[in-house]
Amino acid sequence: MQYDDKSRVEKAKKRAVVKQTEARNRVELFRHLPQYEHGTQLPDLETKFFELDPMHPAVYKVGLQYLSGDIRGGNARCIAMFQAFKEAIKDYSTPPEKTLIRDLTARISSYVSFLIECRPLSISMGNAIKFLKNRIAKLPLALSESEAKSTLMLDIDRFINEKIILSEKVIVKHAVTKIRDGDVLLTYGASSVVEMILLHAHELGKHFHVVVVDSRPKLEGQLLLRRLVRKGLSCTYTHVNAVSCIMQDVTRVFLGASSVLSNGTVYSRVGTACVAMVAHAFHVPVLVCCEAYKFHERVQLDSICFNELGNPDAISKVQGRKEINYLDGLVNQENLQLLNLIYDATPSDYVSMIITDYGMIPPTSVPVIVREYRRDHLWS
């Protein structure tokens, strides 16, 4: 939804479960994206737990976890959402004078609307929801309610296992062939699949060094660094502002992705494009690891039209240093607008290879994967 359309925004507010307060100092360039005051939604939602009659408790719990930031990462969010839907389907019973297919589709749509209010969906979650609704629509009318529910729950389990868990293992198998003894591998932020690749290569006895590049405000790279060091990997930790200094020693760059679009653009955590461009300037191969269910037919040329805005207060404060508050008293000034973007778009020119569960492909072959994925019996 375009949030600069006042009439549509007012209608959405009336239907909304999560009461949002619009930010006072909205960034004009991103006015089409939702910009709300952060920190007020969670307490309000927690008090309504017993008032939300049509909302299933499992879906409600996942929504709260999205809102609080307890669940992060494309795969983790998608799995949590599908597990909640599975619980909701298990407890579902068709109301009298209604059909299962129509009523359950409407029920899933209401759950999705609630989750969007808690946090905008990732592209991969949109693909997963499309898959589930497609499976509901194709249920044979001859099936009883219990058989239909069992079929859908099996479809959800199969999607999670085949399209996420097994896909990650296949990507790891392909990616480790690109790691050699003596390599210096750079990664940015914390990607679950990149972590699996590095740990598997270490288990195979390969000797390499890892450079973890991080950035504020989330500092996700610290979590990855802690896990790698505990497993005995040799690591260096630095921030994104020093990436040009350290890139001259790097032999390969491994990056995760939130999505890969049909023109080869990689949609990932903000800062990814910067790392890829610096690597390209130093002639260092950039390998993007992404599951096929995250591919999308959309074409995107910038990070403005579609994006997500994080808590603006997160960039005005230094984590763990309460005495450093240079912007204290200025945050509410009308002439100051804080912008905390979540994603950016990396042009295909800066990506050497995309490693997927379908194999290792150049960015120009992404439309083929999108087409083949749609033909898949799980998808269509």
GROMACS .gro file of C-alpha atoms in nm, residues 167 171 193 255-260 266-267 288-295 354-359:
model
   25
  167SER     CA    1   1.793  -2.574  -0.010
  171ILE     CA    2   2.379  -2.421  -0.140
  193VAL     CA    3   2.340  -1.977   0.498
  255LEU     CA    4   2.689  -1.242   0.093
  256GLY     CA    5   2.338  -1.344   0.197
  257ALA     CA    6   2.024  -1.199   0.037
  258SER     CA    7   1.667  -1.120   0.132
  259SER     CA    8   1.566  -1.164  -0.231
  260VAL     CA    9   1.699  -1.176  -0.586
  266VAL     CA   10   2.016  -0.842  -0.508
  267TYR     CA   11   1.787  -0.710  -0.236
  288VAL     CA   12   2.558  -1.422  -0.334
  289CYS     CA   13   2.393  -1.719  -0.158
  290CYS     CA   14   2.014  -1.725  -0.192
  291GLU     CA   15   1.744  -1.994  -0.189
  292ALA     CA   16   1.521  -2.014  -0.499
  293TYR     CA   17   1.202  -1.946  -0.300
  294LYS     CA   18   1.335  -1.594  -0.240
  295PHE     CA   19   1.352  -1.514  -0.612
  354ILE     CA   20   2.450  -1.638  -0.742
  355ILE     CA   21   2.460  -1.973  -0.559
  356THR     CA   22   2.114  -2.131  -0.533
  357ASP     CA   23   1.964  -2.475  -0.476
  358TYR     CA   24   1.938  -2.498  -0.856
  359GLY     CA   25   2.314  -2.456  -0.890
   0.00000   0.00000   0.00000
